[in-house]
């Protein structure tokens, strides 16, 4: 397909997928969406760091061909008011891997969040958020080094599926009548009504992705997070289907926590991942008090949303928390914070969230060496107390630098 405003970089090749396996050429084309507000500042800084790390790790053998695609305010300017043009979706379908800055959700007038639309249209069903601490990063934890886990949040169903009926509308009254008269349900008059679909299909593909990640990275456990004691047929079913897919598809690699005690006397075999489950409320305490017990967590949409923001706060906050939305083939990596419009174009904010989303992206491509170069250089930079304003205000004797200067310091430390 030829594009109207997207330019495909010359002398670079598309990433493809064969039988679910990514085929990554040495000179892959990767799509990027600059983002609104602080997006251009953090994207420009991060691209310099990613490129330098690839150069450092592979000495010119590998290089990324950046292909700009458009969404948000920049897109509206180029495509005559269209905030999310069809060719941006098409480019992601064709080139599979992208990374984006934050996008403004225009207020009012029938707009859905651009992020939610991207996830739903491209069926990016897993929101993946690694949570780990880097030495020197300000943290409210007494022992932040114990925090190192990855949350897989289901991205397409649950109460976020958008099936909601406002109190007082004919649709709401119809559903309320049906629930009361046909099913004997009891609830107050005038209640807004939302539906919470959680399916076997949606659960199993999410949990399977979390287990595959755990196998690939030699993690020790996958915890299913749910509120199944109360919501038996949605959250409880998530738990049940999670255990089922572990046994059906990954029986050689996994044991349940019950089996760990009944068959292995509590001694985890080297080659087995323990599948366990935790109730959604207690997990918030456990991640604070016993973070070492968790490696990978899989959660339905709403619980996963709360949990991933709370967990990010343990290791430095959203300013440096990375994330990705991943489907069967397409993956879109993204800064997890918003556009912070009051800081737009000031070259001021922390590029950490986008920077580490890029680290996740390099790992997804299995360019482990380049990812490691960035992690090491980032750590060295923080150890030198060279930081942006947000960290500087929480540290003593730190040097405050601009976004671009921080990127330069990371590159200098490679
Ligand atoms: P926000 O843009 O995340 O900013 C809230 C505050 O978080 C900022 O004022 C700043 O705090 C801090 N912050 C955010 N990013 C930072 C960074 N890179 N470095 C340092 N500090 C950072 O949230 P918002 O103001 O609620 O939302 C603004 C817009 O972003 C809205 O249009 C919203 O729809 C959109 N949004 C987009 C996404 C996305 O694209 N994924 C996500 C969330 C929100 P201080 O003022 O304390 O320094």
Coordinates of C-alpha atoms and ligand atoms in Angstrom, one line a residue:
X1 CA 0.0 0.0 0.0
X2 CA 1.3 3.5 -0.7
X3 CA 0.7 6.1 2.0
X4 CA -0.4 9.7 1.7
X5 CA 1.8 11.3 4.3
X6 CA 3.9 8.4 5.7
X7 CA 7.4 8.0 4.2
X8 CA 8.9 4.5 4.3
X9 CA 12.6 4.8 5.0
X10 CA 14.8 3.6 2.1
X11 CA 17.3 0.8 2.5
X12 CA 15.5 -0.6 5.6
X13 CA 13.3 -3.7 5.7
X14 CA 10.0 -4.5 7.3
X15 CA 9.8 -6.8 10.4
X16 CA 7.6 -9.8 9.6
X17 CA 5.9 -12.6 11.5
X18 CA 6.1 -16.2 10.5
X19 CA 4.1 -18.7 12.6
X20 CA 3.9 -16.2 15.4
X21 CA 7.6 -15.6 15.5
X22 CA 9.0 -12.2 14.7
X23 CA 11.5 -12.0 11.9
X24 CA 13.7 -9.0 12.6
X25 CA 16.2 -7.9 9.9
X26 CA 19.4 -6.1 10.8
X27 CA 17.9 -2.9 9.5
X28 CA 14.3 -3.0 10.6
X29 CA 11.7 -0.3 9.9
X30 CA 10.0 0.8 13.2
X31 CA 7.0 3.2 13.3
X32 CA 6.9 6.0 15.8
X33 CA 4.2 8.4 16.9
X34 CA 5.8 11.6 18.3
X35 CA 2.9 12.4 20.6
X36 CA 1.4 15.6 21.9
X37 CA 2.6 18.0 24.6
X38 CA 5.9 16.8 25.9
X39 CA 5.9 14.0 23.3
X40 CA 8.3 15.7 20.8
X41 CA 10.8 16.4 23.6
X42 CA 10.9 12.9 25.0
X43 CA 10.7 11.2 21.6
X44 CA 13.7 13.2 20.2
X45 CA 15.8 12.5 23.3
X46 CA 14.9 8.8 23.4
X47 CA 15.5 8.2 19.7
X48 CA 19.0 9.5 20.1
X49 CA 19.6 7.1 23.1
X50 CA 18.1 4.1 21.3
X51 CA 20.2 4.8 18.1
X52 CA 23.4 5.2 20.1
X53 CA 22.8 2.0 22.0
X54 CA 22.2 0.0 18.8
X55 CA 25.4 1.5 17.3
X56 CA 27.3 0.7 20.5
X57 CA 26.0 -2.8 20.8
X58 CA 26.3 -3.9 17.1
X59 CA 28.9 -1.5 15.7
X60 CA 27.0 -0.5 12.6
X61 CA 25.8 -4.0 11.9
X62 CA 22.3 -3.1 13.0
X63 CA 20.4 0.1 12.7
X64 CA 16.7 1.2 13.1
X65 CA 14.9 2.9 10.2
X66 CA 12.5 5.3 11.9
X67 CA 9.2 5.8 10.1
X68 CA 7.0 8.5 11.5
X69 CA 3.3 7.8 11.6
X70 CA 0.7 10.2 12.9
X71 CA -1.9 10.4 15.7
X72 CA -3.2 13.2 17.9
X73 CA -2.8 16.9 17.3
X74 CA 0.1 16.6 14.8
X75 CA -2.1 14.2 12.8
X76 CA -5.1 16.6 12.9
X77 CA -2.9 19.3 11.4
X78 CA -1.6 17.1 8.6
X79 CA -4.8 15.1 7.8
X80 CA -7.3 17.9 8.0
X81 CA -8.7 17.3 11.4
X82 CA -8.3 13.5 11.5
X83 CA -6.7 12.6 14.9
X84 CA -6.2 9.0 14.0
X85 CA -6.0 8.4 10.3
X86 CA -6.6 5.0 8.8
X87 CA -3.1 4.9 7.2
X88 CA -1.6 5.0 10.7
X89 CA -3.4 1.8 11.6
X90 CA -2.4 0.3 8.2
X91 CA 1.2 1.2 8.8
X92 CA 1.2 -0.6 12.1
X93 CA -0.5 -3.7 10.6
X94 CA 2.1 -3.7 7.8
X95 CA 5.3 -3.0 9.9
X96 CA 4.1 -4.6 13.2
X97 CA 6.3 -2.7 15.7
X98 CA 5.8 0.9 16.8
X99 CA 6.5 3.2 19.7
X100 CA 4.5 6.2 20.7
X101 CA 4.6 9.3 22.9
X102 CA 1.5 10.4 24.9
X103 CA -1.6 11.6 23.1
X104 CA -4.1 14.3 24.1
X105 CA -7.6 13.0 24.3
X106 CA -9.6 15.9 22.9
X107 CA -12.3 16.8 25.4
X108 CA -16.0 16.7 24.5
X109 CA -17.9 15.9 21.3
X110 CA -17.9 12.1 21.0
X111 CA -14.1 11.5 21.2
X112 CA -12.9 8.2 22.6
X113 CA -9.4 8.0 24.0
X114 CA -7.0 7.7 21.1
X115 CA -5.0 5.2 23.1
X116 CA -8.0 3.0 23.8
X117 CA -9.0 3.2 20.1
X118 CA -5.5 2.1 19.0
X119 CA -5.6 -0.9 21.4
X120 CA -9.1 -2.0 20.3
X121 CA -8.8 -1.5 16.6
X122 CA -5.4 -3.3 16.5
X123 CA -6.5 -5.9 19.1
X124 CA -3.5 -5.2 21.3
X125 CA -4.9 -7.3 24.1
X126 CA -2.0 -7.4 26.6
X127 CA -0.9 -4.3 28.4
X128 CA 2.6 -5.2 29.6
X129 CA 4.2 -3.1 32.4
X130 CA 7.6 -4.1 33.8
X131 CA 8.2 -2.6 37.3
X132 CA 11.7 -2.6 38.5
X133 CA 13.9 -0.2 40.4
X134 CA 17.1 1.4 39.2
X135 CA 19.7 2.3 41.8
X136 CA 19.5 5.9 42.9
X137 CA 16.0 6.5 41.6
X138 CA 13.9 8.1 44.4
X139 CA 11.5 5.6 45.8
X140 CA 9.1 5.5 48.8
X141 CA 10.1 1.9 49.5
X142 CA 12.6 1.0 52.3
X143 CA 14.0 -1.8 50.1
X144 CA 13.1 -0.9 46.5
X145 CA 15.7 -3.3 45.1
X146 CA 13.3 -6.1 45.9
X147 CA 10.8 -4.8 43.4
X148 CA 11.2 -6.5 40.0
X149 CA 8.1 -7.9 38.3
X150 CA 6.0 -7.5 35.2
X151 CA 2.3 -7.0 35.1
X152 CA 0.2 -8.3 32.1
X153 CA -3.1 -6.5 32.1
X154 CA -5.9 -7.7 29.9
X155 CA -6.7 -4.8 27.6
X156 CA -9.9 -5.5 25.7
X157 CA -12.7 -6.7 28.0
X158 CA -14.0 -6.4 31.6
X159 CA -15.9 -3.2 32.6
X160 CA -13.7 -1.4 30.0
X161 CA -15.5 -3.0 27.1
X162 CA -17.7 0.1 26.9
X163 CA -21.0 -1.7 27.6
X164 CA -22.6 0.8 29.9
X165 CA -26.1 2.3 30.1
X166 CA -26.8 5.7 31.7
X167 CA -29.5 5.9 34.3
X168 CA -32.8 7.2 32.9
X169 CA -32.2 6.2 29.3
X170 CA -34.5 3.8 27.5
X171 CA -31.6 1.3 27.0
X172 CA -31.0 1.3 30.8
X173 CA -34.6 0.8 31.6
X174 CA -34.9 -2.1 29.1
X175 CA -31.9 -3.8 30.6
X176 CA -33.1 -3.1 34.2
X177 CA -36.5 -4.6 33.4
X178 CA -35.0 -7.7 31.8
X179 CA -32.6 -8.2 34.8
X180 CA -35.4 -7.8 37.3
X181 CA -38.3 -9.5 35.6
X182 CA -36.5 -12.3 33.7
X183 CA -33.6 -13.0 36.1
X184 CA -34.9 -11.9 39.4
X185 CA -32.0 -9.5 40.0
X186 CA -32.4 -6.8 42.7
X187 CA -30.9 -3.4 42.7
X188 CA -31.9 0.2 43.4
X189 CA -34.0 2.2 41.0
X190 CA -32.2 4.7 38.8
X191 CA -28.9 2.8 38.9
X192 CA -26.4 3.2 36.0
X193 CA -25.7 -0.2 34.6
X194 CA -22.4 -1.6 33.3
X195 CA -21.6 -5.0 32.0
X196 CA -18.4 -6.9 32.8
X197 CA -17.6 -9.5 30.1
X198 CA -14.6 -11.7 30.8
X199 CA -14.3 -14.6 28.3
X200 CA -12.3 -17.8 28.2
X201 CA -10.8 -16.7 24.9
X202 CA -9.7 -13.3 26.2
X203 CA -8.4 -14.8 29.5
X204 CA -6.5 -17.7 27.9
X205 CA -4.7 -15.6 25.3
X206 CA -3.6 -13.1 28.0
X207 CA -2.4 -15.7 30.5
X208 CA -0.7 -17.7 27.7
X209 CA 1.3 -14.5 26.8
X210 CA 2.3 -14.0 30.4
X211 CA 3.5 -17.6 30.7
X212 CA 5.4 -17.5 27.5
X213 CA 7.2 -14.3 28.7
X214 CA 8.0 -16.1 32.0
X215 CA 9.4 -19.1 30.1
X216 CA 11.5 -16.9 27.8
X217 CA 13.0 -14.9 30.6
X218 CA 13.4 -17.8 33.1
X219 CA 11.0 -16.3 35.7
X220 CA 10.0 -18.4 38.6
X221 CA 6.3 -17.7 38.9
X222 CA 3.1 -16.3 37.3
X223 CA 0.4 -15.0 39.7
X224 CA -3.2 -14.8 38.5
X225 CA -4.7 -11.7 40.1
X226 CA -8.5 -11.8 40.5
X227 CA -11.5 -10.9 42.7
X228 CA -13.0 -14.3 42.2
X229 CA -14.2 -14.7 45.8
X230 CA -16.9 -12.1 45.0
X231 CA -17.3 -12.0 41.3
X232 CA -17.3 -15.7 40.7
X233 CA -18.2 -16.0 37.0
X234 CA -16.0 -13.2 35.7
X235 CA -13.0 -12.8 38.0
X236 CA -13.3 -16.3 39.3
X237 CA -13.5 -17.6 35.8
X238 CA -10.4 -15.7 34.9
X239 CA -8.6 -17.6 37.7
X240 CA -10.0 -21.0 36.5
X241 CA -9.2 -20.4 32.8
X242 CA -5.8 -19.1 33.8
X243 CA -4.9 -22.4 35.5
X244 CA -6.5 -24.3 32.6
X245 CA -4.3 -22.7 29.9
X246 CA -1.2 -23.2 32.1
X247 CA -1.9 -27.0 32.3
X248 CA -3.2 -27.4 28.7
X249 CA -0.5 -25.4 26.8
X250 CA 2.4 -25.3 29.2
X251 CA 2.1 -28.5 31.2
X252 CA 5.8 -29.3 30.7
X253 CA 6.9 -25.9 32.1
X254 CA 4.5 -25.2 34.9
X255 CA 3.3 -26.6 38.3
X256 CA 0.6 -25.0 40.5
X257 CA 1.4 -23.7 43.9
X258 CA -0.6 -26.6 45.4
X259 CA 1.6 -29.1 43.5
X260 CA 4.7 -27.3 44.7
X261 CA 3.7 -28.4 48.3
X262 CA 1.9 -31.7 47.6
X263 CA 4.5 -33.1 45.2
X264 CA 7.7 -31.1 45.7
X265 CA 7.7 -30.4 49.4
X266 CA 7.9 -26.6 48.8
X267 CA 11.2 -27.0 46.8
X268 CA 10.6 -25.4 43.4
X269 CA 12.3 -27.5 40.6
X270 CA 14.7 -25.4 38.5
X271 CA 12.8 -26.0 35.3
X272 CA 9.3 -25.3 36.5
X273 CA 7.3 -22.0 36.8
X274 CA 4.9 -21.9 39.7
X275 CA 1.4 -20.8 38.7
X276 CA -0.4 -19.2 41.7
X277 CA -3.3 -16.9 42.3
X278 CA -3.9 -14.0 44.6
X279 CA -7.1 -12.0 45.4
X280 CA -7.0 -8.5 44.0
X281 CA -7.1 -6.6 47.3
X282 CA -4.4 -8.5 49.1
X283 CA -2.0 -8.3 46.1
X284 CA -1.6 -4.5 46.7
X285 CA -0.3 -5.4 50.2
X286 CA 1.9 -8.2 48.9
X287 CA 3.6 -6.1 46.3
X288 CA 4.5 -3.6 49.0
X289 CA 5.4 -6.0 51.8
X290 CA 6.7 -9.1 49.9
X291 CA 7.6 -8.0 46.4
X292 CA 10.3 -10.8 46.1
X293 CA 7.5 -13.3 45.8
X294 CA 6.3 -12.0 42.5
X295 CA 7.8 -12.2 39.0
X296 CA 5.0 -12.0 36.5
X297 CA 1.4 -11.1 37.3
X298 CA -1.7 -11.5 35.0
X299 CA -4.8 -9.5 35.8
X300 CA -8.1 -8.6 34.2
X301 CA -8.4 -5.1 32.8
X302 CA -9.6 -3.0 35.8
X303 CA -7.5 -4.6 38.5
X304 CA -4.5 -4.6 36.2
X305 CA -5.0 -0.9 35.5
X306 CA -5.0 0.1 39.2
X307 CA -2.3 -2.4 40.1
X308 CA 0.2 -1.2 37.4
X309 CA 0.0 2.5 38.4
X310 CA 0.3 1.6 42.1
X311 CA 3.2 -0.6 41.4
X312 CA 5.0 2.1 39.3
X313 CA 4.8 4.4 42.3
X314 CA 7.0 1.9 44.3
X315 CA 10.0 2.5 41.9
X316 CA 9.9 6.1 40.9
X317 CA 6.4 6.8 39.5
X318 CA 4.8 7.1 36.1
X319 CA 7.6 9.5 35.0
X320 CA 9.8 6.5 34.4
X321 CA 7.3 3.6 34.1
X322 CA 7.4 1.9 30.7
X323 CA 4.7 0.0 28.9
X324 CA 3.5 -1.8 25.8
X325 CA 0.3 -2.9 24.2
X326 CA 0.9 -6.2 22.5
X327 CA -1.3 -8.4 20.3
X328 CA -0.6 -11.6 18.5
X329 CA 1.7 -9.8 16.0
X330 CA 1.6 -6.1 16.5
X331 CA 3.2 -4.4 19.4
X332 CA 2.9 -0.7 20.3
X333 CA 5.3 0.5 23.0
X334 CA 4.3 3.7 24.9
X335 CA 5.1 6.2 27.6
X336 CA 2.6 5.5 30.3
X337 CA 2.2 9.1 31.5
X338 CA 0.1 11.8 29.7
X339 CA 1.1 14.8 27.6
X340 CA 1.9 17.1 30.7
X341 CA 0.8 20.1 28.5
X342 CA 2.2 22.7 30.9
X343 CA 5.7 21.4 30.2
X344 CA 5.3 21.1 26.4
X345 CA 8.4 22.2 24.4
X346 CA 10.3 23.2 27.4
X347 CA 12.9 20.4 27.1
X348 CA 12.3 19.8 30.8
X349 CA 10.6 16.5 31.6
X350 CA 11.9 13.1 32.4
X351 CA 12.2 10.9 29.2
X352 CA 12.5 7.8 31.3
X353 CA 9.1 6.3 30.6
X354 CA 9.5 6.4 26.9
X355 CA 13.2 5.5 27.1
X356 CA 12.4 2.3 28.9
X357 CA 9.5 1.5 26.7
X358 CA 12.2 1.5 24.0
X359 CA 14.2 -0.9 26.1
X360 CA 11.2 -3.2 26.2
X361 CA 10.9 -2.8 22.5
X362 CA 14.6 -3.8 21.9
X363 CA 14.0 -6.8 24.2
X364 CA 10.9 -7.7 22.2
X365 CA 13.1 -7.7 19.1
X366 CA 15.6 -9.8 21.0
X367 CA 18.2 -7.1 20.7
X368 CA 19.1 -7.8 24.3
X369 CA 22.6 -6.3 24.0
X370 CA 21.3 -2.9 23.0
X371 CA 18.7 -2.9 25.8
X372 CA 21.4 -3.7 28.3
X373 CA 23.6 -0.9 27.1
X374 CA 20.8 1.6 27.9
X375 CA 20.0 0.1 31.3
X376 CA 23.7 0.2 32.3
X377 CA 24.2 3.8 31.0
X378 CA 21.0 4.9 32.6
X379 CA 22.1 3.5 35.9
X380 CA 25.5 5.2 35.6
X381 CA 23.8 8.5 34.9
X382 CA 21.5 8.3 37.9
X383 CA 24.5 7.3 40.1
X384 CA 26.2 10.6 38.9
X385 CA 23.0 12.3 40.2
X386 CA 22.3 13.8 36.8
X387 CA 18.5 14.0 36.6
X388 CA 15.6 15.9 35.3
X389 CA 13.5 18.3 37.5
X390 CA 11.1 15.7 38.8
X391 CA 13.9 13.5 40.4
X392 CA 16.0 16.5 41.4
X393 CA 13.3 17.8 43.7
X394 CA 13.4 14.4 45.6
X395 CA 17.2 14.0 45.8
X396 CA 20.0 15.8 47.6
X397 CA 22.9 17.4 45.7
X398 CA 21.6 16.3 42.3
X399 CA 22.3 18.1 39.1
X400 CA 19.2 19.2 37.3
X401 CA 19.4 18.9 33.5
X402 CA 17.1 19.3 30.5
X403 CA 15.5 16.4 28.7
X404 CA 18.0 16.6 25.9
X405 CA 21.0 17.0 28.3
X406 CA 19.8 13.9 30.2
X407 CA 19.8 11.9 26.9
X408 CA 23.3 13.2 26.1
X409 CA 24.5 12.1 29.6
X410 CA 23.1 8.6 29.1
X411 CA 24.8 8.4 25.7
X412 CA 28.1 9.6 27.2
X413 CA 27.9 6.8 29.8
X414 CA 27.5 4.1 27.2
Ligands
LIG1 P1 0.1 13.8 32.8 O1 0.2 14.4 31.4 O2 0.6 12.4 33.0 O3 0.8 14.8 33.8 C1 0.5 14.8 35.1 C2 1.8 15.2 35.9 O4 2.6 14.1 35.9 C3 2.6 16.3 35.3 O5 2.1 17.6 35.6 C4 3.9 16.0 36.0 O6 3.9 16.3 37.4 C5 4.0 14.5 35.9 N1 4.6 14.0 34.7 C6 4.0 13.4 33.6 N2 4.9 13.0 32.7 C7 6.1 13.4 33.2 C8 7.5 13.2 32.8 N3 7.8 12.7 31.6 N4 8.4 13.7 33.6 C9 8.2 14.3 34.7 N5 7.0 14.4 35.2 C10 5.9 14.0 34.5 O7 -1.5 13.7 33.2 P2 -2.7 14.7 32.9 O8 -2.2 16.1 33.1 O9 -3.8 14.2 33.7 O10 -3.1 14.5 31.4 C11 -2.7 15.4 30.3 C12 -3.2 14.9 29.0 O11 -2.6 13.6 28.7 C13 -4.7 14.6 28.9 O12 -5.1 15.1 27.6 C14 -4.8 13.1 28.9 O13 -5.9 12.6 28.2 C15 -3.5 12.7 28.3 N6 -3.1 11.3 28.7 C16 -2.5 10.5 27.7 C17 -2.0 9.3 28.1 C18 -1.4 8.5 27.0 O14 -1.2 8.9 25.8 N7 -1.0 7.3 27.2 C19 -2.0 8.8 29.4 C20 -2.6 9.7 30.4 C21 -3.1 10.9 30.0 P3 4.4 17.7 38.1 O15 3.5 18.8 37.6 O16 4.2 17.3 39.5 O17 5.8 17.9 37.7

